[in-house]
PDB file of C-alpha atoms in Angstrom:
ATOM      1  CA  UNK A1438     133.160  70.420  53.599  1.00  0.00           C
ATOM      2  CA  UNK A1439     134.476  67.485  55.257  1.00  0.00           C
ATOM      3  CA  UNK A1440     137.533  65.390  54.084  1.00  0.00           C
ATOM      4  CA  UNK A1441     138.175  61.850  55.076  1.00  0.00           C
ATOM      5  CA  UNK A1442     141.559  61.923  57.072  1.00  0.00           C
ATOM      6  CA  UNK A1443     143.207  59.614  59.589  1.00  0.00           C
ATOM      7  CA  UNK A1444     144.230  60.486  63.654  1.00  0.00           C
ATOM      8  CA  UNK A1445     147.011  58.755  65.486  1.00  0.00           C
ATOM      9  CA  UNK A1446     145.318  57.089  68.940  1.00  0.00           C
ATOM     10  CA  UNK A1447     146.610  57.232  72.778  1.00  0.00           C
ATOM     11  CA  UNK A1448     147.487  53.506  71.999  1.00  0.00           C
ATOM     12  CA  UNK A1449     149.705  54.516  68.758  1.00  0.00           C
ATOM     13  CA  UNK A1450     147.212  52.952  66.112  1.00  0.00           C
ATOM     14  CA  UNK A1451     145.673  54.831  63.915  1.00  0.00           C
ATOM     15  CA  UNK A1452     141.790  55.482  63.568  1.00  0.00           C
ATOM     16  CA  UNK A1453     139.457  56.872  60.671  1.00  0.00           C
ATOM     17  CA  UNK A1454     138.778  60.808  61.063  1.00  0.00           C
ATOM     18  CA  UNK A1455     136.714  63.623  59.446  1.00  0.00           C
ATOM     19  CA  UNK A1456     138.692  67.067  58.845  1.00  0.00           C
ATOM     20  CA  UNK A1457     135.830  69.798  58.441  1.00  0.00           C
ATOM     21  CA  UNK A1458     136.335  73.522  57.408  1.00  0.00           C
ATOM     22  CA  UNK A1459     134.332  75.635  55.543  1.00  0.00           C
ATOM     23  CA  UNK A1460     134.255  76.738  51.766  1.00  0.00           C
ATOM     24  CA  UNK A1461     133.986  79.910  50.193  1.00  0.00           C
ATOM     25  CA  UNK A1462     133.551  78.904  46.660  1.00  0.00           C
ATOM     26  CA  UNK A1463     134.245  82.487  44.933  1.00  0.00           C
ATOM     27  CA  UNK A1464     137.693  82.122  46.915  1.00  0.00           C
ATOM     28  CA  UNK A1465     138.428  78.696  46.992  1.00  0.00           C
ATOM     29  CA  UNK A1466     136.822  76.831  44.143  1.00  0.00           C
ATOM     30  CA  UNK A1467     137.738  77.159  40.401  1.00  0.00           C
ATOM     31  CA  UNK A1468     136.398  74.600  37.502  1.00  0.00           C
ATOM     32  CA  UNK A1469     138.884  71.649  36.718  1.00  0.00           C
ATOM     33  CA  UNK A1470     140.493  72.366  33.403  1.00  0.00           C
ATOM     34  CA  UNK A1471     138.625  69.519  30.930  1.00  0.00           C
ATOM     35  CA  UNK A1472     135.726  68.783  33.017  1.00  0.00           C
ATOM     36  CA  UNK A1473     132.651  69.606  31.725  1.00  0.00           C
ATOM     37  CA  UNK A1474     130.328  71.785  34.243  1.00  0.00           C
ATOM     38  CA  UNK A1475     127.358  72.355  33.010  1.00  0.00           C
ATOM     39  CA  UNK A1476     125.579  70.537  34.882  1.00  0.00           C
ATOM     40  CA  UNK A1477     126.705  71.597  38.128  1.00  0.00           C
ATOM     41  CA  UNK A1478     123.860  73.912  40.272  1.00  0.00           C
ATOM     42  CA  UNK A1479     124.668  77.124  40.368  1.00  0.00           C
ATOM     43  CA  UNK A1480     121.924  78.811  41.803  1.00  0.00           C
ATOM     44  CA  UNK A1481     121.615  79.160  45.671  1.00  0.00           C
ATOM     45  CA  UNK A1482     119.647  76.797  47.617  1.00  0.00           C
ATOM     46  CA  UNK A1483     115.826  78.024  48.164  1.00  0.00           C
ATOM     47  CA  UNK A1484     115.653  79.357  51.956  1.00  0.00           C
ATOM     48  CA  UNK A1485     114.336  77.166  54.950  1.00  0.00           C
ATOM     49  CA  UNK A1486     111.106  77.933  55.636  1.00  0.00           C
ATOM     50  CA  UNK A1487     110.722  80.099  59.231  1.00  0.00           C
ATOM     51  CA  UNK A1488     111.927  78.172  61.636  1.00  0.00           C
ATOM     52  CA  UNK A1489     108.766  76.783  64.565  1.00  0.00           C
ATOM     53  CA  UNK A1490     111.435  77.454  67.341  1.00  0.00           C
ATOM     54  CA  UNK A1491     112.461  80.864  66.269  1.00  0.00           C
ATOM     55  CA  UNK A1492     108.504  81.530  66.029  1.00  0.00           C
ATOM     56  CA  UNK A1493     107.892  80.840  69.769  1.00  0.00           C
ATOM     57  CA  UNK A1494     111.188  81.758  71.463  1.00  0.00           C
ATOM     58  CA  UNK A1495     112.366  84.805  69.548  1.00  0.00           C
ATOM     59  CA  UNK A1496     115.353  85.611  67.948  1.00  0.00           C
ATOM     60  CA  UNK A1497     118.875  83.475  69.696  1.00  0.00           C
ATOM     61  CA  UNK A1498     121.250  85.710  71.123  1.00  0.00           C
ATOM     62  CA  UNK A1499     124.205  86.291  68.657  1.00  0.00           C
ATOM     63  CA  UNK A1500     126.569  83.298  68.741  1.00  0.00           C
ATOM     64  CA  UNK A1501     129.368  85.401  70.206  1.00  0.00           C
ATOM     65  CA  UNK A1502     131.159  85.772  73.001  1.00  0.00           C
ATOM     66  CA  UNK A1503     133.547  88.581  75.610  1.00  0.00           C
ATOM     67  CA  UNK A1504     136.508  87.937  77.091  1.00  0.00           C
ATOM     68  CA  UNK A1505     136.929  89.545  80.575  1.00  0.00           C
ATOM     69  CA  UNK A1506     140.550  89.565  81.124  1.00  0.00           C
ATOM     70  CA  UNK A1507     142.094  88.490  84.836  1.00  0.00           C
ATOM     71  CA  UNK A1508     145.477  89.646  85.562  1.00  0.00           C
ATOM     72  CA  UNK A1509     146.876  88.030  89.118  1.00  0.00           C
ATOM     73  CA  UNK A1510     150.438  88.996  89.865  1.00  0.00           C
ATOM     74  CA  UNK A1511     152.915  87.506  87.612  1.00  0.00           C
ATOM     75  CA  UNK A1512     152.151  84.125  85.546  1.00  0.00           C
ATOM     76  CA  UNK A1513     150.429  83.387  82.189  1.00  0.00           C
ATOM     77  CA  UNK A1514     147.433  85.620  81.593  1.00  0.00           C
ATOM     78  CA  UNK A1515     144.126  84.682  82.718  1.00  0.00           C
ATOM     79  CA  UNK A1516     140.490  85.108  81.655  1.00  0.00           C
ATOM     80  CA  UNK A1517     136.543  84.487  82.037  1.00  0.00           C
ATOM     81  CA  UNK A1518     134.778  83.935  79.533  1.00  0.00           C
ATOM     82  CA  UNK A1519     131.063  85.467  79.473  1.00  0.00           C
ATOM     83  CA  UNK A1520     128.406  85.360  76.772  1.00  0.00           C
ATOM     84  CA  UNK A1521     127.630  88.728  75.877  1.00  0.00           C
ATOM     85  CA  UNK A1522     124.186  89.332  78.110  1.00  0.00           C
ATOM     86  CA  UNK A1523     125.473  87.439  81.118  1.00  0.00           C
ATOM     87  CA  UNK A1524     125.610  90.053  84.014  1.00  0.00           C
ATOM     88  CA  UNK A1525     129.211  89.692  84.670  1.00  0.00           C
ATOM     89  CA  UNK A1526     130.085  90.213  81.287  1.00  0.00           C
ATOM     90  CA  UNK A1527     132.315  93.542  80.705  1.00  0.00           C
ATOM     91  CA  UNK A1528     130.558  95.690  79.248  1.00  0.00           C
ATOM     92  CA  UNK A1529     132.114  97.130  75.525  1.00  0.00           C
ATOM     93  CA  UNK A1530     134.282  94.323  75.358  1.00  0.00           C
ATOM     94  CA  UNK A1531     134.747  93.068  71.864  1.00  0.00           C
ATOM     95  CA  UNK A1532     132.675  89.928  70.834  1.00  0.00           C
ATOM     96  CA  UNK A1533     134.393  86.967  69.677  1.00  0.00           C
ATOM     97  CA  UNK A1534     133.641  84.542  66.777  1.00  0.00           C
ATOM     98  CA  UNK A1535     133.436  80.752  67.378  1.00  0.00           C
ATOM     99  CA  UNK A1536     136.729  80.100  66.109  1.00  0.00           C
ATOM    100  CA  UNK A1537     138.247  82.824  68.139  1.00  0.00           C
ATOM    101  CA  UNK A1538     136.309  82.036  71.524  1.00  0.00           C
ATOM    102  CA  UNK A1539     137.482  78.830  70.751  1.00  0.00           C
ATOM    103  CA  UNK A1540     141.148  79.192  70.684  1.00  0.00           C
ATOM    104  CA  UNK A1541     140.750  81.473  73.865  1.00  0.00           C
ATOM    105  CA  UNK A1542     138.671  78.614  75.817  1.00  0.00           C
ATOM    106  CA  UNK A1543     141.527  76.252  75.168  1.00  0.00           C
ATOM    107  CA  UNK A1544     144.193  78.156  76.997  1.00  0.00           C
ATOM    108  CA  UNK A1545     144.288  76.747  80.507  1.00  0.00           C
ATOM    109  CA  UNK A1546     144.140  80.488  82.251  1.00  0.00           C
ATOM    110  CA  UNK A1547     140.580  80.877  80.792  1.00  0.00           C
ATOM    111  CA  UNK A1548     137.545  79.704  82.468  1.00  0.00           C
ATOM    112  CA  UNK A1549     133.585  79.513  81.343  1.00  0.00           C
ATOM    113  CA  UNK A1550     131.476  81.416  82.832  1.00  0.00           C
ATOM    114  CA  UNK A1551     128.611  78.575  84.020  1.00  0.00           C
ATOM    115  CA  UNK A1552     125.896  81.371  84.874  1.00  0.00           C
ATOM    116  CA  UNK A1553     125.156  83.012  81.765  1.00  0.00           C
ATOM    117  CA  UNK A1554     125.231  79.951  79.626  1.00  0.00           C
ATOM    118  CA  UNK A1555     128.724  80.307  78.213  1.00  0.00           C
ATOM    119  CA  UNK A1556     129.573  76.963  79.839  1.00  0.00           C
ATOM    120  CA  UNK A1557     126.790  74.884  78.675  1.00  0.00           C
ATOM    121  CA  UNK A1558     127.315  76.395  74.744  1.00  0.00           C
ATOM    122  CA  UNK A1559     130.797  75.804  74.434  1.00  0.00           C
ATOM    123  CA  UNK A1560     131.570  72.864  76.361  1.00  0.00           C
ATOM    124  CA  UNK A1561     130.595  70.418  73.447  1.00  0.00           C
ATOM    125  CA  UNK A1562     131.899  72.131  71.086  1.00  0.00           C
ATOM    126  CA  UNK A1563     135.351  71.855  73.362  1.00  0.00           C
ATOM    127  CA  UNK A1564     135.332  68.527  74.370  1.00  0.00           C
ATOM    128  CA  UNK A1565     132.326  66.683  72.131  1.00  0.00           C
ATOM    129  CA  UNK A1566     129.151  65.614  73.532  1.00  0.00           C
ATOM    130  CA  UNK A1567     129.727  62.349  74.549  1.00  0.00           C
ATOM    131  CA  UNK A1568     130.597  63.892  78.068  1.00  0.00           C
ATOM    132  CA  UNK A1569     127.059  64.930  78.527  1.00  0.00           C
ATOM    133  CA  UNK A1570     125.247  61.793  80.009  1.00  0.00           C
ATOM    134  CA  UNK A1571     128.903  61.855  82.134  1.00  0.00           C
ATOM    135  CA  UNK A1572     128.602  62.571  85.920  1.00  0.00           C
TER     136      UNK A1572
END
């Protein structure tokens, strides 16, 4: 769901924004007393057919990630960040969610590891992907 919002800019105007979150309607949506709903769609939405890319590469590793935890003397703690087959990655560690691996990629201890992949799937979601085509 996306709501139309505004964000303050670097040069203190203000610019058009999109908030986006997601909706669990059996938690978070309830008819409007007085409206009349019967002709809302109820029914779930038919399933995508199989997917051409999923037919010749296989099944995507799960969109999860492990934290490998660094701890150098005294100081904020640190941390590498691994996607879950990448050969550095510690082995039983928990996997983390998107919003989770998230939150942990923006503390400044925590690096991406840029060999198994990690790097290259959460970098746009981090900083957008304008910064692609960027040298």
């Amino acid at each position: 769901m996306g709501l139309p919002s505004y964000q303050g800019r670097q040069d203190g105007g203000v610019e058009a924004a999109e908030y986006r979150g997601w909706v669990r309607a059996s938690q978070h949506v309830r008819p409007m007393d007085g409206v009349d709903n019967d002709q809302v769609p109820t029914e779930p939405l038919a399933s995508a057919p199989p997917s051409a890319v999923r037919e010749v590469f296989g099944e995507r590793r799960p969109s999860a990630w492990v934290l490998a935890k660094v701890r150098e003397g005294r100081g904020p703690a640190r941390g590498v960040l691994y996607a879950p087959d990448g050969e550095e990655a510690p082995e039983g560690a928990p996997l983390l969610d998107v919003q989770r691996v998230l939150n942990v990629a923006e503390n400044p201890g925590t690096r991406l590891c840029t060999l198994c992949g990690c790097a290259q799937e959460l970098t746009p979601m981090l900083r957008g992907f304008d910064h692609i085509g960027d040298s």
